[in-house]
Short mmCIF file of C-alpha atoms in Angstrom, two decimals:
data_model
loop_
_atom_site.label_atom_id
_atom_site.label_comp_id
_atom_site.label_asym_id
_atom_site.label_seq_id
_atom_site.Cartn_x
_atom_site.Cartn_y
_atom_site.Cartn_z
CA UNK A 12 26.32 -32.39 -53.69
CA UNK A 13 27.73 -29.51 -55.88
CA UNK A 14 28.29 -29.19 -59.51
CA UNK A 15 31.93 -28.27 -61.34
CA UNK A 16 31.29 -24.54 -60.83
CA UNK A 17 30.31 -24.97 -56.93
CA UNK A 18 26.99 -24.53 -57.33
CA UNK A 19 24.24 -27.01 -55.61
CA UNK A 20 23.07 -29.44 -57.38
CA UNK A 21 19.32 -29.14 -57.94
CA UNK A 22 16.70 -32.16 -59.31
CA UNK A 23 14.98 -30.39 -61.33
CA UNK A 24 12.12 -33.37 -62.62
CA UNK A 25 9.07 -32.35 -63.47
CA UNK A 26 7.09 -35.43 -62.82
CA UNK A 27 7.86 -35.11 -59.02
CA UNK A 28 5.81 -33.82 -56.93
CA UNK A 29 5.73 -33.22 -53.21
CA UNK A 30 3.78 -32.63 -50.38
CA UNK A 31 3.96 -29.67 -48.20
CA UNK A 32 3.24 -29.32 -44.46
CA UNK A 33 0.06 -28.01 -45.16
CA UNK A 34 -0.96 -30.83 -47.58
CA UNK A 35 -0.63 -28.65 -50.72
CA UNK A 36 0.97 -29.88 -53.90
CA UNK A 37 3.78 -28.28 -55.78
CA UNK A 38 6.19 -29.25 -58.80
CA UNK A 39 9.05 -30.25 -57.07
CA UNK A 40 10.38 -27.12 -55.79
CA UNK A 41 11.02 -26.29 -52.27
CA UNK A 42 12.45 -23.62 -50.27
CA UNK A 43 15.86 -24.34 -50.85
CA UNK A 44 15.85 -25.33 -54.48
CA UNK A 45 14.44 -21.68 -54.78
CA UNK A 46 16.91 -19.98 -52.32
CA UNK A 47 19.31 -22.22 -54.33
CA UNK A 48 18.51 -20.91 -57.84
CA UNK A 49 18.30 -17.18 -56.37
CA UNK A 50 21.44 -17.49 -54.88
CA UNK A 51 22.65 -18.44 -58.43
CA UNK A 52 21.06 -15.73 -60.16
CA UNK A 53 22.48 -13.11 -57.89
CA UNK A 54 25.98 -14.70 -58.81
CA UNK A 55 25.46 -14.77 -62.52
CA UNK A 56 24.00 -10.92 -61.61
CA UNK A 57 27.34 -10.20 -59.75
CA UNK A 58 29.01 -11.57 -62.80
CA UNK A 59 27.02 -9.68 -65.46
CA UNK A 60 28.22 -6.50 -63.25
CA UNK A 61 31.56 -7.34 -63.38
CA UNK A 62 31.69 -7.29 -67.23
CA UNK A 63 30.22 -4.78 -67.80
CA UNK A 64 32.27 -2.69 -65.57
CA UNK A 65 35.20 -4.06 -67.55
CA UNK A 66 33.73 -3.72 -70.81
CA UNK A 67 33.73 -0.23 -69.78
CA UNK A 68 36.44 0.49 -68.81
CA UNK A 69 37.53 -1.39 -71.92
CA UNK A 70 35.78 1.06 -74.14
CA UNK A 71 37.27 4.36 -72.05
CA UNK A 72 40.65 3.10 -72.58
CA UNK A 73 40.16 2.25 -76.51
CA UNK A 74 38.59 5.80 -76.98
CA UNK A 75 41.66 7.41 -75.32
CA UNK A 76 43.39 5.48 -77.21
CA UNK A 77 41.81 6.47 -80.19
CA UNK A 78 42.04 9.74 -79.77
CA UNK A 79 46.03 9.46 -78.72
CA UNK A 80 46.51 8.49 -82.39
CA UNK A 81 44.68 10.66 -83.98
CA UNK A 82 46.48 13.64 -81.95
CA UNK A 83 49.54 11.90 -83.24
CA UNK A 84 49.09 11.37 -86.97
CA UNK A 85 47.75 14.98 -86.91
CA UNK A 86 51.05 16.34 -85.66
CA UNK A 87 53.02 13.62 -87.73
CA UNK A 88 51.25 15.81 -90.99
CA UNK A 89 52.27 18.77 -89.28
CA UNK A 90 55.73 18.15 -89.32
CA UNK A 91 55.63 16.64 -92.75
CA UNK A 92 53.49 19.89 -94.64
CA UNK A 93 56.04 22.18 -92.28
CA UNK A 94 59.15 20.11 -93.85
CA UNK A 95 57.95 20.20 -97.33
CA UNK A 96 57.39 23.90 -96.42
CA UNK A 97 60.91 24.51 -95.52
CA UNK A 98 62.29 22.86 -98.77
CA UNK A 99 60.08 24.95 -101.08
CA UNK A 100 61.31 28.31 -98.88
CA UNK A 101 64.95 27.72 -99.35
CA UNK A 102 66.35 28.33 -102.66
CA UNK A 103 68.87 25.94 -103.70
CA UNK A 104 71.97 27.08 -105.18
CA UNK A 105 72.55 26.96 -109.25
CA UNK A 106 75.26 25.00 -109.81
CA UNK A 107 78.40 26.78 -111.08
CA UNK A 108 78.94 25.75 -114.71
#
């Protein structure tokens, strides 16, 4: 039977032990419980990869970002101290009195 996610279920009780072929104890776990649980480590792996890549690419995109706006507000100033600039250069007219 498998759990929400898909994944095999696995009995994981410590107080039961079994008996191998050869006679030999161990606690519980057999060759598929552990193929089972590696199989789910290798998907939570797989998953780990996959946000990481994304976090990545997260953080290029933010620092692009980042440095779009800063290019921005710099020539934003620009404009403005070249405006204010242009206002000081001209000389306005006295009024006729």
């Amino acid at each position: 039977m498998s759990g929400p996610n898909g994944e095999p279920h696995l009995s994981l009780g410590r107080g039961e032990e079994e008996e191998r072929e050869d006679g030999e104890e161990h606690n519980g776990f057999g060759e598929a419980e552990y193929a089972a649980i590696n199989s789910m480590l290798d998907q939570i792996n797989s998953c780990l990869d996959h946000l990481e890549e994304k976090n990545d690419h997260l953080h290029a995109r933010l620092k692009e970002l980042l440095e779009s706006n800063r290019q921005t507000r710099l020539e934003f100033q620009q404009q403005l101290s070249e405006g204010e600039d242009g206002e000081n250069d001209t000389q306005r007219p006295e009024p006729d009195t």
